[in-house]
Tab-separated table of C-alpha atoms in Angstrom:
chain	number	residue	atom	x	y	z
A	1	MET	CA	96.779	174.756	-76.554
A	2	THR	CA	94.495	175.071	-73.278
A	3	PHE	CA	95.748	173.853	-69.722
A	4	GLN	CA	94.780	170.117	-69.540
A	5	LYS	CA	95.195	169.868	-65.887
A	6	ARG	CA	92.662	169.476	-63.177
A	7	MET	CA	91.835	172.802	-61.612
A	8	LEU	CA	90.542	173.780	-58.324
A	9	GLU	CA	87.128	174.686	-59.488
A	10	ASP	CA	87.029	171.030	-60.768
A	11	VAL	CA	87.168	169.620	-57.173
A	12	ASN	CA	84.649	169.210	-54.468
A	13	LEU	CA	86.494	170.390	-51.440
A	14	THR	CA	83.468	170.411	-49.077
A	15	GLY	CA	84.538	168.837	-45.813
A	16	LYS	CA	87.881	167.792	-47.442
A	17	ARG	CA	91.298	168.591	-45.779
A	18	VAL	CA	93.393	170.202	-48.392
A	19	ILE	CA	96.849	170.309	-48.331
A	20	MET	CA	97.850	173.600	-50.437
A	21	ARG	CA	101.639	174.077	-51.511
A	22	ALA	CA	102.315	177.740	-51.520
A	23	ASP	CA	105.084	179.927	-52.059
A	24	PHE	CA	105.643	181.764	-48.972
A	25	ASN	CA	109.414	182.521	-49.633
A	26	VAL	CA	109.368	185.999	-48.645
A	27	PRO	CA	111.851	188.524	-47.403
A	28	ILE	CA	111.574	188.766	-43.385
A	29	LEU	CA	113.455	191.437	-41.140
A	30	ASN	CA	113.183	191.077	-37.549
A	31	GLY	CA	110.501	188.711	-37.540
A	32	VAL	CA	108.136	190.732	-40.086
A	33	VAL	CA	107.309	189.991	-43.470
A	34	GLU	CA	108.954	192.934	-45.936
A	35	ASP	CA	107.492	192.147	-49.043
A	36	ASN	CA	104.342	190.247	-49.145
A	37	TYR	CA	103.658	189.983	-52.603
A	38	ARG	CA	104.176	186.544	-53.084
A	39	ILE	CA	101.604	185.939	-50.007
A	40	LEU	CA	99.137	188.218	-51.444
A	41	GLN	CA	99.302	186.202	-54.734
A	42	SER	CA	97.826	183.208	-52.818
A	43	ILE	CA	95.090	184.590	-50.919
A	44	PRO	CA	92.571	183.906	-53.858
A	45	THR	CA	93.039	180.307	-53.721
A	46	ILE	CA	93.055	180.112	-49.936
A	47	GLU	CA	89.605	181.912	-49.671
A	48	TYR	CA	88.067	180.053	-52.418
A	49	ALA	CA	89.180	176.734	-50.432
A	50	THR	CA	87.981	177.909	-46.913
A	51	ARG	CA	84.817	179.207	-48.597
A	52	CYS	CA	83.649	175.982	-50.171
A	53	GLY	CA	84.162	174.385	-46.839
A	54	ALA	CA	87.598	172.971	-46.860
A	55	SER	CA	90.117	172.620	-43.595
A	56	LEU	CA	93.352	174.346	-45.216
A	57	ILE	CA	97.121	173.176	-44.544
A	58	LEU	CA	99.377	175.176	-45.881
A	59	VAL	CA	102.884	173.964	-46.812
A	60	SER	CA	105.785	176.223	-47.952
A	61	HIS	CA	109.489	176.435	-47.665
A	62	LEU	CA	111.465	179.772	-46.730
A	63	GLY	CA	114.874	180.264	-47.840
A	64	ARG	CA	117.673	177.299	-47.506
A	65	PRO	CA	118.102	176.247	-44.287
A	66	ALA	CA	120.295	173.233	-44.929
A	67	GLY	CA	117.943	170.358	-43.972
A	68	MET	CA	117.197	171.293	-40.577
A	69	PRO	CA	115.522	173.463	-38.254
A	70	ASP	CA	116.727	177.289	-37.998
A	71	SER	CA	114.738	179.547	-36.419
A	72	ARG	CA	115.914	182.311	-39.063
A	73	TYR	CA	113.927	180.382	-41.538
A	74	SER	CA	110.597	179.964	-39.521
A	75	LEU	CA	107.213	180.534	-41.097
A	76	GLN	CA	105.937	182.207	-38.026
A	77	PRO	CA	106.109	185.650	-39.349
A	78	VAL	CA	104.048	184.375	-42.445
A	79	ALA	CA	101.381	183.121	-40.135
A	80	LYS	CA	101.118	186.525	-38.401
A	81	GLU	CA	101.087	188.368	-42.146
A	82	LEU	CA	98.539	185.660	-43.279
A	83	THR	CA	96.082	186.149	-40.333
A	84	LYS	CA	96.489	189.909	-40.609
A	85	LEU	CA	95.395	189.662	-44.727
A	86	LEU	CA	92.790	187.476	-44.113
A	87	GLY	CA	91.408	188.783	-41.194
A	88	LYS	CA	91.146	185.453	-39.564
A	89	ARG	CA	93.445	183.643	-37.449
A	90	VAL	CA	95.885	181.180	-39.104
A	91	LYS	CA	96.980	178.608	-36.897
A	92	MET	CA	100.856	177.607	-36.832
A	93	VAL	CA	102.289	174.486	-35.856
A	94	GLY	CA	106.190	174.062	-35.133
A	95	LYS	CA	106.469	170.924	-37.301
A	96	THR	CA	105.946	169.555	-40.762
A	97	ILE	CA	105.059	165.938	-40.335
A	98	GLY	CA	104.482	163.953	-37.170
A	99	SER	CA	101.797	163.202	-34.167
A	100	SER	CA	101.779	166.729	-33.139
A	101	VAL	CA	100.857	168.094	-36.863
A	102	LYS	CA	98.330	165.060	-36.820
A	103	LYS	CA	96.765	166.227	-33.520
A	104	ALA	CA	96.313	169.873	-34.859
A	105	ILE	CA	94.698	168.840	-38.107
A	106	ALA	CA	92.397	166.837	-36.138
A	107	GLN	CA	90.972	169.718	-34.522
A	108	LEU	CA	90.463	171.662	-37.635
A	109	LYS	CA	86.880	172.990	-38.445
A	110	ARG	CA	85.591	173.540	-41.891
A	111	GLY	CA	87.373	176.904	-42.891
A	112	ASP	CA	90.359	176.573	-40.500
A	113	ILE	CA	93.655	177.241	-41.798
A	114	LEU	CA	96.930	175.679	-40.408
A	115	LEU	CA	100.445	176.259	-41.400
A	116	LEU	CA	103.162	173.902	-41.000
A	117	GLU	CA	106.726	174.513	-40.383
A	118	ASN	CA	109.182	175.106	-43.011
A	119	VAL	CA	108.922	171.968	-45.086
A	120	ARG	CA	112.904	172.500	-46.079
A	121	PHE	CA	113.862	171.743	-42.409
A	122	HIS	CA	113.711	168.086	-43.662
A	123	PRO	CA	116.532	167.233	-46.272
A	124	GLU	CA	114.156	164.605	-47.811
A	125	GLU	CA	112.258	167.613	-49.346
A	126	THR	CA	114.846	168.584	-51.950
A	127	SER	CA	116.697	165.117	-51.794
A	128	LYS	CA	117.990	164.092	-55.090
A	129	ASP	CA	117.093	160.581	-53.876
A	130	LYS	CA	113.665	159.515	-55.502
A	131	THR	CA	113.085	156.966	-52.576
A	132	LEU	CA	113.819	159.702	-49.668
A	133	ARG	CA	111.433	162.239	-51.557
A	134	GLU	CA	108.493	159.644	-51.809
A	135	ASN	CA	108.981	158.442	-48.242
A	136	PHE	CA	108.572	162.154	-47.134
A	137	ALA	CA	105.959	163.054	-49.413
A	138	SER	CA	103.892	160.199	-48.396
A	139	HIS	CA	104.140	161.456	-44.689
A	140	LEU	CA	102.883	164.774	-46.062
A	141	ALA	CA	100.184	162.973	-48.221
A	142	GLU	CA	98.407	161.298	-45.443
A	143	LEU	CA	97.632	164.490	-43.838
A	144	GLY	CA	95.016	165.523	-46.168
A	145	ASP	CA	92.394	164.415	-48.864
A	146	VAL	CA	93.346	166.639	-51.741
A	147	TYR	CA	96.451	168.554	-52.898
A	148	VAL	CA	96.450	171.896	-54.485
A	149	ASN	CA	99.995	173.056	-56.071
A	150	ASP	CA	99.612	177.045	-55.921
A	151	ALA	CA	103.454	177.508	-55.741
A	152	PHE	CA	104.237	178.548	-59.538
A	153	ALA	CA	107.603	179.621	-58.450
A	154	VAL	CA	109.011	176.209	-57.352
A	155	SER	CA	107.229	173.932	-59.843
A	156	HIS	CA	110.226	173.601	-62.063
A	157	ARG	CA	111.432	171.752	-58.895
A	158	GLU	CA	111.551	167.837	-58.576
A	159	HIS	CA	110.875	168.335	-54.604
A	160	ALA	CA	108.626	166.058	-52.609
A	161	SER	CA	105.974	168.858	-51.590
A	162	THR	CA	106.000	170.066	-55.184
A	163	SER	CA	105.760	167.105	-57.562
A	164	THR	CA	106.001	163.945	-55.518
A	165	ILE	CA	103.154	164.349	-53.742
A	166	ALA	CA	100.925	165.242	-56.478
A	167	ARG	CA	101.453	161.324	-57.693
A	168	LEU	CA	100.405	159.881	-54.343
A	169	MET	CA	96.596	161.707	-54.015
A	170	PRO	CA	94.306	163.613	-55.740
A	171	SER	CA	95.544	166.837	-56.745
A	172	CYS	CA	94.761	170.177	-59.090
A	173	ALA	CA	96.300	173.257	-59.754
A	174	GLY	CA	95.464	176.088	-57.529
A	175	LEU	CA	94.068	179.965	-58.917
A	176	LEU	CA	97.706	181.239	-59.257
A	177	ILE	CA	99.256	178.607	-61.080
A	178	LYS	CA	96.140	178.947	-63.231
A	179	ARG	CA	96.551	182.797	-63.736
A	180	GLU	CA	100.322	182.041	-64.350
A	181	ILE	CA	99.837	179.095	-67.222
A	182	LEU	CA	96.735	181.076	-68.949
A	183	ALA	CA	98.969	184.341	-69.383
A	184	PHE	CA	101.645	182.340	-70.578
A	185	GLU	CA	99.734	180.359	-72.969
A	186	GLN	CA	98.030	183.395	-74.386
A	187	ILE	CA	101.262	184.985	-75.350
A	188	LEU	CA	103.177	181.737	-76.511
A	189	TYR	CA	100.109	180.753	-78.865
A	190	VAL	CA	98.053	183.536	-79.802
A	191	PRO	CA	99.712	187.126	-79.119
A	192	PRO	CA	98.288	189.968	-80.148
A	193	ARG	CA	100.542	191.277	-82.861
A	194	PRO	CA	102.844	193.061	-83.055
A	195	PHE	CA	104.536	190.962	-80.468
A	196	ILE	CA	107.768	191.777	-79.050
A	197	VAL	CA	109.682	190.224	-76.444
A	198	LEU	CA	112.254	192.389	-74.532
A	199	LEU	CA	115.385	190.047	-72.594
A	200	GLY	CA	117.958	191.483	-69.992
A	201	GLY	CA	120.027	190.386	-67.373
A	202	ILE	CA	123.631	189.073	-67.143
A	203	LYS	CA	123.274	185.178	-67.359
A	204	ILE	CA	122.994	184.352	-71.184
A	205	GLU	CA	123.376	180.684	-70.533
A	206	THR	CA	120.094	180.785	-68.876
A	207	LYS	CA	118.281	182.617	-71.610
A	208	LEU	CA	119.629	180.922	-74.868
A	209	PRO	CA	117.113	178.081	-74.610
A	210	LEU	CA	114.305	180.828	-74.197
A	211	ILE	CA	115.564	182.553	-77.328
A	212	ARG	CA	115.383	179.844	-79.363
A	213	ASN	CA	111.977	178.833	-78.637
A	214	LEU	CA	110.594	182.290	-78.685
A	215	LEU	CA	112.426	183.537	-81.874
A	216	PRO	CA	110.005	181.689	-84.467
A	217	LYS	CA	107.225	183.042	-82.485
A	218	VAL	CA	107.984	186.953	-81.898
A	219	ASP	CA	108.036	189.849	-84.131
A	220	ARG	CA	111.130	191.679	-82.596
A	221	LEU	CA	113.461	190.458	-80.149
A	222	LEU	CA	115.297	193.101	-78.077
A	223	ILE	CA	118.199	192.153	-75.997
A	224	GLY	CA	120.196	194.164	-73.407
A	225	GLY	CA	121.457	193.634	-69.925
A	226	GLY	CA	125.032	191.998	-69.646
A	227	MET	CA	123.890	189.413	-72.116
A	228	ALA	CA	124.153	191.798	-74.923
A	229	TYR	CA	127.679	191.876	-74.909
A	230	ASN	CA	128.040	188.484	-76.312
A	231	PHE	CA	126.121	189.552	-79.184
A	232	PHE	CA	128.160	192.506	-79.352
A	233	LYS	CA	130.962	190.147	-79.401
A	234	ALA	CA	129.339	188.066	-82.195
A	235	ILE	CA	129.299	191.331	-84.721
A	236	ASN	CA	132.993	191.893	-84.006
A	237	LEU	CA	132.213	194.980	-81.451
A	238	ASN	CA	134.748	195.665	-78.935
A	239	VAL	CA	133.135	195.000	-75.333
A	240	GLY	CA	135.594	196.556	-72.880
A	241	THR	CA	136.306	194.825	-69.624
A	242	PHE	CA	133.010	192.847	-69.912
A	243	LYS	CA	134.071	189.105	-69.676
A	244	THR	CA	132.180	187.187	-72.655
A	245	ASN	CA	132.310	183.438	-73.180
A	246	ASP	CA	133.443	182.046	-76.410
A	247	THR	CA	130.883	179.236	-76.506
A	248	TYR	CA	128.006	181.859	-76.015
A	249	VAL	CA	129.163	183.975	-78.408
A	250	SER	CA	129.174	181.305	-81.073
A	251	GLU	CA	125.687	180.593	-80.130
A	252	ALA	CA	124.806	184.275	-80.082
A	253	GLU	CA	126.247	184.738	-83.674
A	254	ALA	CA	124.395	181.774	-84.803
A	255	LEU	CA	120.842	183.067	-83.551
A	256	LEU	CA	121.722	186.340	-85.210
A	257	LYS	CA	122.220	184.640	-88.620
A	258	GLN	CA	118.856	182.476	-87.871
A	259	SER	CA	117.242	185.583	-86.706
A	260	ASP	CA	115.975	187.455	-89.779
A	261	GLY	CA	116.783	190.536	-88.580
A	262	LYS	CA	114.289	190.169	-85.430
A	263	ILE	CA	117.014	190.577	-83.122
A	264	GLU	CA	117.686	194.241	-81.845
A	265	LEU	CA	120.660	195.327	-79.685
A	266	PRO	CA	121.393	198.234	-78.038
A	267	SER	CA	123.037	201.193	-80.090
A	268	ASP	CA	124.155	202.753	-77.098
A	269	VAL	CA	125.303	201.997	-73.569
A	270	VAL	CA	126.264	203.767	-70.321
A	271	ALA	CA	129.645	202.596	-69.256
A	272	GLY	CA	132.571	203.285	-67.057
A	273	GLN	CA	134.014	201.710	-64.059
A	274	LEU	CA	131.833	200.629	-61.130
A	275	ASP	CA	131.916	198.909	-57.758
A	276	LEU	CA	129.520	195.938	-57.988
A	277	GLU	CA	129.807	195.344	-54.285
A	278	LEU	CA	129.119	198.958	-53.148
A	279	ARG	CA	127.000	199.502	-56.092
A	280	LYS	CA	128.533	202.773	-56.916
A	281	PRO	CA	130.536	204.326	-59.879
A	282	LEU	CA	134.494	204.808	-59.236
A	283	GLU	CA	134.398	207.471	-61.805
A	284	LYS	CA	131.853	209.584	-63.995
A	285	LEU	CA	129.948	207.240	-66.024
A	286	LYS	CA	129.545	208.226	-69.691
A	287	VAL	CA	127.583	207.174	-72.870
A	288	TYR	CA	129.102	205.651	-75.767
A	289	SER	CA	127.979	204.260	-78.857
A	290	ARG	CA	128.250	200.481	-78.916
A	291	GLU	CA	131.031	201.054	-81.386
A	292	LYS	CA	133.094	203.093	-79.176
A	293	ILE	CA	133.214	201.344	-75.746
A	294	PRO	CA	136.437	201.900	-74.574
A	295	GLU	CA	139.219	199.309	-73.445
A	296	ASP	CA	139.164	199.772	-69.855
A	297	LYS	CA	135.540	200.367	-69.332
A	298	SER	CA	132.297	198.355	-69.113
A	299	GLY	CA	128.700	198.933	-70.047
A	300	TYR	CA	126.197	198.964	-67.339
A	301	ASP	CA	123.075	200.133	-69.058
A	302	ILE	CA	121.471	201.190	-72.100
A	303	GLY	CA	121.800	204.668	-73.345
A	304	PRO	CA	119.412	207.383	-74.225
A	305	GLN	CA	119.464	206.556	-77.929
A	306	THR	CA	118.400	202.946	-77.249
A	307	ILE	CA	115.765	203.918	-74.590
A	308	ARG	CA	114.099	206.214	-77.409
A	309	ARG	CA	114.622	203.719	-80.127
A	310	TRP	CA	113.313	200.622	-78.165
A	311	GLY	CA	110.438	202.873	-76.747
A	312	ASN	CA	109.130	203.403	-80.198
A	313	MET	CA	109.141	199.910	-81.029
A	314	LEU	CA	107.684	198.796	-77.643
A	315	SER	CA	104.956	201.542	-78.532
A	316	SER	CA	103.805	199.902	-81.723
A	317	ALA	CA	103.492	196.489	-79.721
A	318	ARG	CA	100.277	194.951	-78.973
A	319	SER	CA	101.948	192.293	-76.521
A	320	ILE	CA	105.216	192.357	-74.634
A	321	LEU	CA	107.200	189.935	-72.775
A	322	TRP	CA	110.018	191.138	-70.458
A	323	ASN	CA	112.444	188.963	-68.692
A	324	GLY	CA	115.553	190.944	-67.038
A	325	PRO	CA	116.509	194.289	-66.386
A	326	VAL	CA	118.486	196.076	-69.342
A	327	GLY	CA	121.221	197.488	-66.809
A	328	PHE	CA	122.811	197.128	-63.532
A	329	PHE	CA	119.210	198.879	-61.902
A	330	GLU	CA	120.839	198.158	-58.414
A	331	CYS	CA	123.024	201.624	-58.716
A	332	LYS	CA	121.217	204.625	-59.194
A	333	GLU	CA	123.579	205.745	-62.008
A	334	THR	CA	122.663	202.709	-64.247
A	335	GLN	CA	118.915	202.237	-63.452
A	336	ARG	CA	117.538	204.778	-66.078
A	337	GLY	CA	117.109	202.156	-68.569
A	338	THR	CA	115.350	199.627	-66.642
A	339	PHE	CA	112.893	201.995	-64.821
A	340	GLU	CA	112.050	203.913	-68.387
A	341	ILE	CA	111.064	200.606	-69.778
A	342	ALA	CA	108.853	199.689	-66.650
A	343	LYS	CA	107.313	202.908	-66.753
A	344	LEU	CA	106.477	202.586	-70.538
A	345	LEU	CA	105.300	199.255	-69.880
A	346	ALA	CA	102.540	200.631	-67.580
A	347	LYS	CA	101.457	203.267	-69.949
A	348	LEU	CA	101.003	200.823	-72.817
A	349	THR	CA	99.320	198.550	-70.374
A	350	ALA	CA	96.827	201.170	-69.735
A	351	LYS	CA	96.139	201.812	-73.366
A	352	GLY	CA	95.553	197.892	-73.586
A	353	THR	CA	98.541	196.394	-74.590
A	354	LEU	CA	99.149	192.830	-73.151
A	355	THR	CA	102.209	192.968	-71.103
A	356	ILE	CA	103.738	189.930	-69.270
A	357	VAL	CA	106.762	190.380	-66.800
A	358	GLY	CA	108.615	187.449	-64.703
A	359	GLY	CA	111.914	186.790	-63.734
A	360	GLY	CA	113.274	188.031	-60.120
A	361	ASP	CA	115.150	190.900	-61.097
A	362	SER	CA	112.552	192.283	-63.797
A	363	ALA	CA	109.828	192.061	-61.376
A	364	ALA	CA	111.975	193.593	-58.624
A	365	ALA	CA	112.393	196.561	-60.950
A	366	ILE	CA	108.352	196.810	-61.289
A	367	LYS	CA	108.020	196.501	-57.589
A	368	LYS	CA	110.210	199.038	-56.979
A	369	ALA	CA	108.598	201.664	-59.668
A	370	GLY	CA	105.427	200.891	-57.751
A	371	LEU	CA	103.790	199.528	-60.959
A	372	MET	CA	102.737	195.795	-60.013
A	373	LYS	CA	99.417	196.554	-60.454
A	374	LYS	CA	99.749	198.580	-64.007
A	375	ILE	CA	101.252	195.289	-65.860
A	376	SER	CA	98.594	192.979	-67.099
A	377	HIS	CA	100.828	189.935	-65.453
A	378	LEU	CA	103.395	189.950	-63.348
A	379	SER	CA	104.798	186.389	-62.770
A	380	THR	CA	105.900	185.075	-59.229
A	381	GLY	CA	108.437	182.799	-60.964
A	382	GLY	CA	111.738	183.360	-62.093
A	383	GLY	CA	113.750	179.771	-63.138
A	384	ALA	CA	110.095	178.407	-63.337
A	385	PHE	CA	108.901	181.200	-65.388
A	386	LEU	CA	112.204	180.831	-67.819
A	387	MET	CA	111.660	176.848	-68.196
A	388	TYR	CA	108.070	177.139	-69.125
A	389	LEU	CA	108.562	179.971	-71.677
A	390	GLU	CA	111.575	177.915	-73.140
A	391	GLY	CA	109.028	174.631	-73.681
A	392	SER	CA	110.522	172.903	-70.841
A	393	PRO	CA	107.926	170.839	-68.543
A	394	LEU	CA	107.783	171.687	-64.897
A	395	PRO	CA	107.559	168.949	-62.781
A	396	GLY	CA	105.137	170.312	-60.164
A	397	ILE	CA	102.711	170.842	-62.825
A	398	VAL	CA	103.308	167.681	-65.097
A	399	SER	CA	102.825	165.470	-61.943
A	400	LEU	CA	99.311	167.039	-61.292
A	401	GLU	CA	96.168	165.078	-62.562
A	402	ASP	CA	94.840	165.409	-65.891
A	403	LYS	CA	91.389	166.845	-66.579
A	404	ILE	CA	88.805	164.031	-67.259
């Protein structure tokens, strides 16, 4: 399978007003961008468009401002960061639509860049009412000649600026979306083998569709994190104080039966009592085999035996997909498993293994370990990453024009 949507390189941008939906939803503290990773990922598309002689109109959201202007969620710090990264001024207008925006756009020259204010200051952006979304999207569409979606991380949202606008004007995928999709298509359809998937995190409900879609495609599927305890329960193991869900336990049991031995669970865990809010243990944590988790304790990380065993399995792989931490990595005492996996993937990438990492927490672990540039592909998506890999259509991509 190949990506059949119109690409940025397929469009003549010279002299055009290009509306680019980017994802600048970044952490900001005291008016300064703390982590510019997502902004950096948009730079190639921005530079390509301006190099081609387009005037660029950037659209993004920041946070969840409840559909009204809120200075805490202004994109002004992003404009400053973009100016610094690009080495040229990125103009900012304090509105998203309206006469002041049109006036600012009329003054743009080829190669100029204008950032609009937070698109979520308008409730219509995220409205479930299709008519309201279409009306708002039409106001956005009249600002430009071509629409470029380069915000992969929100492409699973049916929002005015991510999907509705693409149906109202010529549209295409930006370079970031191209990189994301091509990486996923390789690992979904022609993965170098052995192909191993490692899933973690606590929200098993978000991973079950992914497991069902990937199980026929993988050579091994390693399951860690909180979601592993529903699988433990499915094989009649005690899970201590961890709260499982009977429905998910039944689904886990069915998946284990269908897996033909492909699913691998932790053989040991780091368990004890932990204050999740303060992110610190209430007692000295200990390693237990999965068969001997005490009734009054819960597991918070994979144990050393599992780290070694999974390390050996991963070292034999030629392609690896990782989503979700294998432990509560926000706590020093329970972060070893996640960071050992991250370091191993960096080493394997250097040896030629294809490694793809996605999802907010696993990506955060890679960043915290300083390994962003040592992974084959670090996705910007969380929900979009999961939806694409589980085989669900992403509205922000489906709505783009097809290749001619």
